């Protein structure tokens, strides 16, 4: 199989699975998911059950990027917690098998919502799904990282300081043209950095409705996916990322709620979602939330810049879509600036 430049040697995968997975029975077929821009992801079909394989992309990769090994570790660690994750089956770190590290997990049978407008649901179901988003996020941030063996999953210290330095560096490494708003945003985030309040939790890093699998006929989350950007950090980064996404325009590209009549659809306001999250976590109020929101816009702009760079170099999982996403880099930068001056 070779889709959009991403190769999966089915014969090699099937041979490997026969040796390393209990009760595996072929023959094996595969289909690449359209989602999963960073790490190509494949549905593996067999007559008896389905699996999912997630691998690193081909081509030259940035150091620490596309860490499928970390994805495997964190989801395996969360297996016995209240955070819904797919069952991890096997991690292969031998590049000789298919050309990169990969892992295999159970295929979670459920439904996925691409946009937070949840057009296919009625108002009551929309309310319950978004409430579930808040609940799962709070459960994630309540995980005892020492108890599940993840205390070393990320460095200590000021998470936002660390992340600002990391993504500023990544952005400069993948920059394709000057973006004044991005330069200004980086500078302002540095000068307005809040003091570390001591909160340290597991963070997902890309918490969105389209990274969740829900029941086919219900509103409970069955699995939270795409853990590539997870680390130990500050919980408000995940919360702000949700609000950031909602401030983008609706549709396949923006996937937001800007200008949407939320009340008519049974969807909460930004503040109502924040309040629901705080209730699940037992918090009273979140100070200086606009900084966290601006930081989220900055980080997403840096991530999309990397996606664009891979597209231009021919290494993107879906090159056409990646280039479209890259067009949002200056948009996210401007929105980050707007959040800081509110």
Short mmCIF file of C-alpha atoms in Angstrom, two decimals, residues 16-274:
data_model
loop_
_atom_site.label_atom_id
_atom_site.label_comp_id
_atom_site.label_asym_id
_atom_site.label_seq_id
_atom_site.Cartn_x
_atom_site.Cartn_y
_atom_site.Cartn_z
CA UNK A 16 4.91 -9.55 12.33
CA UNK A 17 1.43 -9.73 13.84
CA UNK A 18 1.33 -13.52 13.51
CA UNK A 19 4.42 -13.71 15.70
CA UNK A 20 3.69 -11.00 18.25
CA UNK A 21 -0.11 -10.91 18.70
CA UNK A 22 -1.99 -13.68 20.44
CA UNK A 23 -4.86 -15.27 18.51
CA UNK A 24 -4.10 -13.28 15.38
CA UNK A 25 -5.60 -14.79 12.24
CA UNK A 26 -5.21 -13.41 8.72
CA UNK A 27 -5.61 -12.61 5.97
CA UNK A 28 -4.99 -8.94 6.60
CA UNK A 29 -6.29 -5.92 4.69
CA UNK A 30 -5.74 -2.25 5.46
CA UNK A 31 -7.27 1.14 4.81
CA UNK A 32 -5.67 4.45 5.69
CA UNK A 33 -7.70 6.88 7.79
CA UNK A 34 -8.03 10.36 6.30
CA UNK A 35 -7.50 11.85 9.74
CA UNK A 36 -4.23 11.65 11.64
CA UNK A 37 -2.18 14.25 9.75
CA UNK A 38 0.96 13.78 11.80
CA UNK A 39 1.20 10.01 12.24
CA UNK A 40 -0.37 7.93 9.44
CA UNK A 41 -3.04 5.64 10.87
CA UNK A 42 -4.48 2.50 9.29
CA UNK A 43 -7.51 0.33 9.95
CA UNK A 44 -6.39 -3.30 9.78
CA UNK A 45 -9.16 -5.73 8.88
CA UNK A 46 -9.18 -9.48 9.47
CA UNK A 47 -12.09 -11.93 9.24
CA UNK A 48 -12.34 -12.18 13.05
CA UNK A 49 -11.54 -8.68 14.35
CA UNK A 50 -10.19 -5.25 13.45
CA UNK A 51 -7.08 -3.48 14.65
CA UNK A 52 -5.55 -0.03 14.22
CA UNK A 53 -1.91 0.56 13.32
CA UNK A 54 -0.31 3.96 13.90
CA UNK A 55 3.16 4.65 12.58
CA UNK A 56 5.65 7.45 12.16
CA UNK A 57 5.60 9.15 8.76
CA UNK A 58 8.33 8.63 6.20
CA UNK A 59 10.99 11.24 5.47
CA UNK A 60 13.24 13.36 7.69
CA UNK A 61 11.55 14.06 11.04
CA UNK A 62 12.08 16.74 13.66
CA UNK A 63 13.66 15.50 16.87
CA UNK A 64 11.03 14.40 19.44
CA UNK A 65 8.21 14.68 16.87
CA UNK A 66 5.88 11.81 15.88
CA UNK A 67 6.69 9.87 19.04
CA UNK A 68 4.41 6.84 18.65
CA UNK A 69 6.36 5.22 21.49
CA UNK A 70 5.04 7.89 23.88
CA UNK A 71 1.52 7.49 22.54
CA UNK A 72 1.65 3.79 23.27
CA UNK A 73 3.06 4.29 26.75
CA UNK A 74 0.54 6.87 27.92
CA UNK A 75 -2.51 4.99 26.66
CA UNK A 76 -1.28 1.76 28.19
CA UNK A 77 -0.76 3.57 31.51
CA UNK A 78 -4.33 4.91 31.43
CA UNK A 79 -5.93 1.51 30.85
CA UNK A 80 -7.16 1.13 34.45
CA UNK A 81 -8.18 4.77 34.99
CA UNK A 82 -11.42 6.66 34.35
CA UNK A 83 -9.99 8.07 31.11
CA UNK A 84 -11.36 6.08 28.16
CA UNK A 85 -8.59 4.82 25.85
CA UNK A 86 -8.19 2.08 23.26
CA UNK A 87 -6.52 -1.15 24.39
CA UNK A 88 -2.83 -1.11 23.47
CA UNK A 89 -1.70 -4.45 21.99
CA UNK A 90 1.88 -4.11 20.81
CA UNK A 91 4.66 -1.57 20.23
CA UNK A 92 7.31 -2.24 17.58
CA UNK A 93 10.45 -0.10 17.75
CA UNK A 94 12.30 -2.07 15.09
CA UNK A 95 12.54 0.17 12.01
CA UNK A 96 13.44 -2.83 9.88
CA UNK A 97 9.85 -4.15 9.90
CA UNK A 98 8.08 -1.36 7.98
CA UNK A 99 10.65 1.45 8.03
CA UNK A 100 9.61 3.13 11.28
CA UNK A 101 8.30 2.46 14.77
CA UNK A 102 4.60 1.67 15.03
CA UNK A 103 2.04 0.34 17.45
CA UNK A 104 -1.08 -1.76 17.17
CA UNK A 105 -4.20 -1.22 19.23
CA UNK A 106 -7.76 -2.46 19.34
CA UNK A 107 -10.19 -0.83 16.94
CA UNK A 108 -12.80 0.99 19.04
CA UNK A 109 -16.20 0.49 17.48
CA UNK A 110 -18.08 3.75 17.84
CA UNK A 111 -18.84 7.03 16.14
CA UNK A 112 -16.67 10.06 15.59
CA UNK A 113 -17.87 13.66 15.29
CA UNK A 114 -15.74 15.79 12.99
CA UNK A 115 -17.21 19.15 14.03
CA UNK A 116 -18.42 20.48 17.40
CA UNK A 117 -21.68 21.64 15.77
CA UNK A 118 -22.74 17.96 16.01
CA UNK A 119 -25.19 18.44 13.15
CA UNK A 120 -26.29 14.79 13.19
CA UNK A 121 -27.60 15.00 16.78
CA UNK A 122 -30.61 16.57 18.46
CA UNK A 123 -30.22 19.32 21.06
CA UNK A 124 -30.35 17.05 24.10
CA UNK A 125 -27.71 14.74 22.65
CA UNK A 126 -25.48 17.68 21.75
CA UNK A 127 -25.65 18.92 25.31
CA UNK A 128 -24.75 15.49 26.67
CA UNK A 129 -21.84 14.97 24.27
CA UNK A 130 -20.28 18.34 25.12
CA UNK A 131 -20.84 17.68 28.80
CA UNK A 132 -19.00 14.38 28.32
CA UNK A 133 -16.14 16.30 26.75
CA UNK A 134 -15.83 18.38 29.92
CA UNK A 135 -16.10 15.32 32.17
CA UNK A 136 -13.44 13.30 30.34
CA UNK A 137 -11.09 16.28 30.32
CA UNK A 138 -11.51 16.72 34.07
CA UNK A 139 -10.92 12.98 34.63
CA UNK A 140 -7.73 13.20 32.59
CA UNK A 141 -6.44 16.06 34.74
CA UNK A 142 -7.33 14.20 37.95
CA UNK A 143 -5.19 11.15 37.05
CA UNK A 144 -2.56 10.42 39.71
CA UNK A 145 0.55 10.46 37.52
CA UNK A 146 2.67 8.80 40.19
CA UNK A 147 0.19 5.96 40.62
CA UNK A 148 0.03 5.18 36.89
CA UNK A 149 3.79 5.45 36.39
CA UNK A 150 3.87 8.69 34.41
CA UNK A 151 5.63 11.03 36.83
CA UNK A 152 8.62 11.12 34.47
CA UNK A 153 6.49 11.59 31.33
CA UNK A 154 7.37 15.29 31.19
CA UNK A 155 9.85 17.64 32.88
CA UNK A 156 9.04 19.72 35.93
CA UNK A 157 8.89 23.49 36.01
CA UNK A 158 6.71 26.09 34.32
CA UNK A 159 4.85 24.21 31.57
CA UNK A 160 3.94 27.28 29.54
CA UNK A 161 7.50 28.60 29.67
CA UNK A 162 8.79 25.25 28.48
CA UNK A 163 6.20 24.88 25.74
CA UNK A 164 6.66 28.43 24.49
CA UNK A 165 10.39 27.81 24.09
CA UNK A 166 9.83 24.44 22.40
CA UNK A 167 7.22 25.54 19.88
CA UNK A 168 8.97 28.83 19.12
CA UNK A 169 12.01 26.78 18.14
CA UNK A 170 9.93 24.32 16.10
CA UNK A 171 8.16 27.19 14.38
CA UNK A 172 11.43 28.82 13.35
CA UNK A 173 12.76 25.49 12.07
CA UNK A 174 9.73 25.02 9.81
CA UNK A 175 9.05 28.66 8.88
CA UNK A 176 8.33 29.16 5.18
CA UNK A 177 7.62 32.89 5.15
CA UNK A 178 7.70 35.78 7.66
CA UNK A 179 4.50 36.24 9.71
CA UNK A 180 4.59 39.47 11.71
CA UNK A 181 1.62 38.52 13.91
CA UNK A 182 3.39 35.33 14.95
CA UNK A 183 6.56 37.21 15.91
CA UNK A 184 4.50 39.68 17.97
CA UNK A 185 2.54 36.89 19.65
CA UNK A 186 5.69 35.06 20.72
CA UNK A 187 7.11 38.27 22.20
CA UNK A 188 3.93 39.12 24.14
CA UNK A 189 3.57 35.59 25.51
CA UNK A 190 7.11 35.84 26.86
CA UNK A 191 6.43 39.13 28.63
CA UNK A 192 2.98 38.17 29.99
CA UNK A 193 3.89 34.69 31.24
CA UNK A 194 2.02 34.04 34.55
CA UNK A 195 3.83 32.66 37.56
CA UNK A 196 3.72 28.89 37.94
CA UNK A 197 0.75 28.01 40.18
CA UNK A 198 2.03 24.51 40.95
CA UNK A 199 -0.58 22.55 38.99
CA UNK A 200 1.04 19.54 37.30
CA UNK A 201 -1.04 16.94 35.50
CA UNK A 202 -1.17 14.74 32.45
CA UNK A 203 -2.26 16.83 29.45
CA UNK A 204 -3.48 15.47 26.14
CA UNK A 205 -2.12 18.25 23.95
CA UNK A 206 -4.75 18.03 21.19
CA UNK A 207 -8.06 17.71 23.01
CA UNK A 208 -10.86 18.09 20.44
CA UNK A 209 -14.19 16.45 19.65
CA UNK A 210 -12.74 14.79 16.54
CA UNK A 211 -10.14 12.98 18.67
CA UNK A 212 -12.87 11.17 20.60
CA UNK A 213 -14.88 8.04 19.84
CA UNK A 214 -18.43 7.92 21.26
CA UNK A 215 -21.01 5.17 21.60
CA UNK A 216 -22.90 4.40 18.39
CA UNK A 217 -26.25 5.01 20.05
CA UNK A 218 -25.25 6.99 23.11
CA UNK A 219 -23.21 9.92 24.33
CA UNK A 220 -20.51 8.24 26.43
CA UNK A 221 -16.93 8.54 25.24
CA UNK A 222 -15.39 5.15 24.39
CA UNK A 223 -11.84 6.32 23.64
CA UNK A 224 -9.72 9.46 23.52
CA UNK A 225 -7.27 9.20 20.61
CA UNK A 226 -4.18 10.92 19.16
CA UNK A 227 -1.85 11.27 22.15
CA UNK A 228 1.24 12.37 20.25
CA UNK A 229 1.42 15.78 21.98
CA UNK A 230 0.67 14.48 25.48
CA UNK A 231 3.03 15.28 28.31
CA UNK A 232 3.07 16.31 31.96
CA UNK A 233 2.07 19.92 32.08
CA UNK A 234 -0.63 22.40 33.04
CA UNK A 235 -4.28 21.34 32.75
CA UNK A 236 -5.47 24.75 31.55
CA UNK A 237 -3.58 24.21 28.28
CA UNK A 238 -6.05 21.47 27.30
CA UNK A 239 -9.05 23.48 28.43
CA UNK A 240 -7.95 26.56 26.51
CA UNK A 241 -7.35 24.41 23.41
CA UNK A 242 -11.04 23.48 23.36
CA UNK A 243 -12.11 27.11 23.53
CA UNK A 244 -9.53 28.02 20.88
CA UNK A 245 -10.98 25.46 18.48
CA UNK A 246 -14.52 26.71 19.05
CA UNK A 247 -13.51 30.25 18.08
CA UNK A 248 -12.63 29.09 14.58
CA UNK A 249 -15.24 29.12 11.79
CA UNK A 250 -17.48 26.05 11.34
CA UNK A 251 -16.87 23.65 8.47
CA UNK A 252 -14.40 20.94 7.53
CA UNK A 253 -11.35 23.19 7.80
CA UNK A 254 -12.07 25.48 10.76
CA UNK A 255 -14.14 22.94 12.71
CA UNK A 256 -15.22 25.64 15.13
CA UNK A 257 -18.32 27.41 16.40
CA UNK A 258 -17.68 31.02 15.42
CA UNK A 259 -20.96 32.80 14.55
CA UNK A 260 -22.95 29.64 15.36
CA UNK A 261 -26.20 30.16 17.30
CA UNK A 262 -25.17 27.84 20.12
CA UNK A 263 -28.29 28.36 22.21
CA UNK A 264 -30.51 27.27 19.31
CA UNK A 265 -28.43 24.08 18.96
CA UNK A 266 -28.26 23.27 22.64
CA UNK A 267 -24.53 24.00 22.77
CA UNK A 268 -22.88 25.80 25.71
CA UNK A 269 -21.08 29.13 25.62
CA UNK A 270 -17.33 29.11 26.20
CA UNK A 271 -17.83 30.17 29.81
CA UNK A 272 -20.49 27.52 30.44
CA UNK A 273 -18.10 24.83 29.23
CA UNK A 274 -15.32 26.22 31.44
#
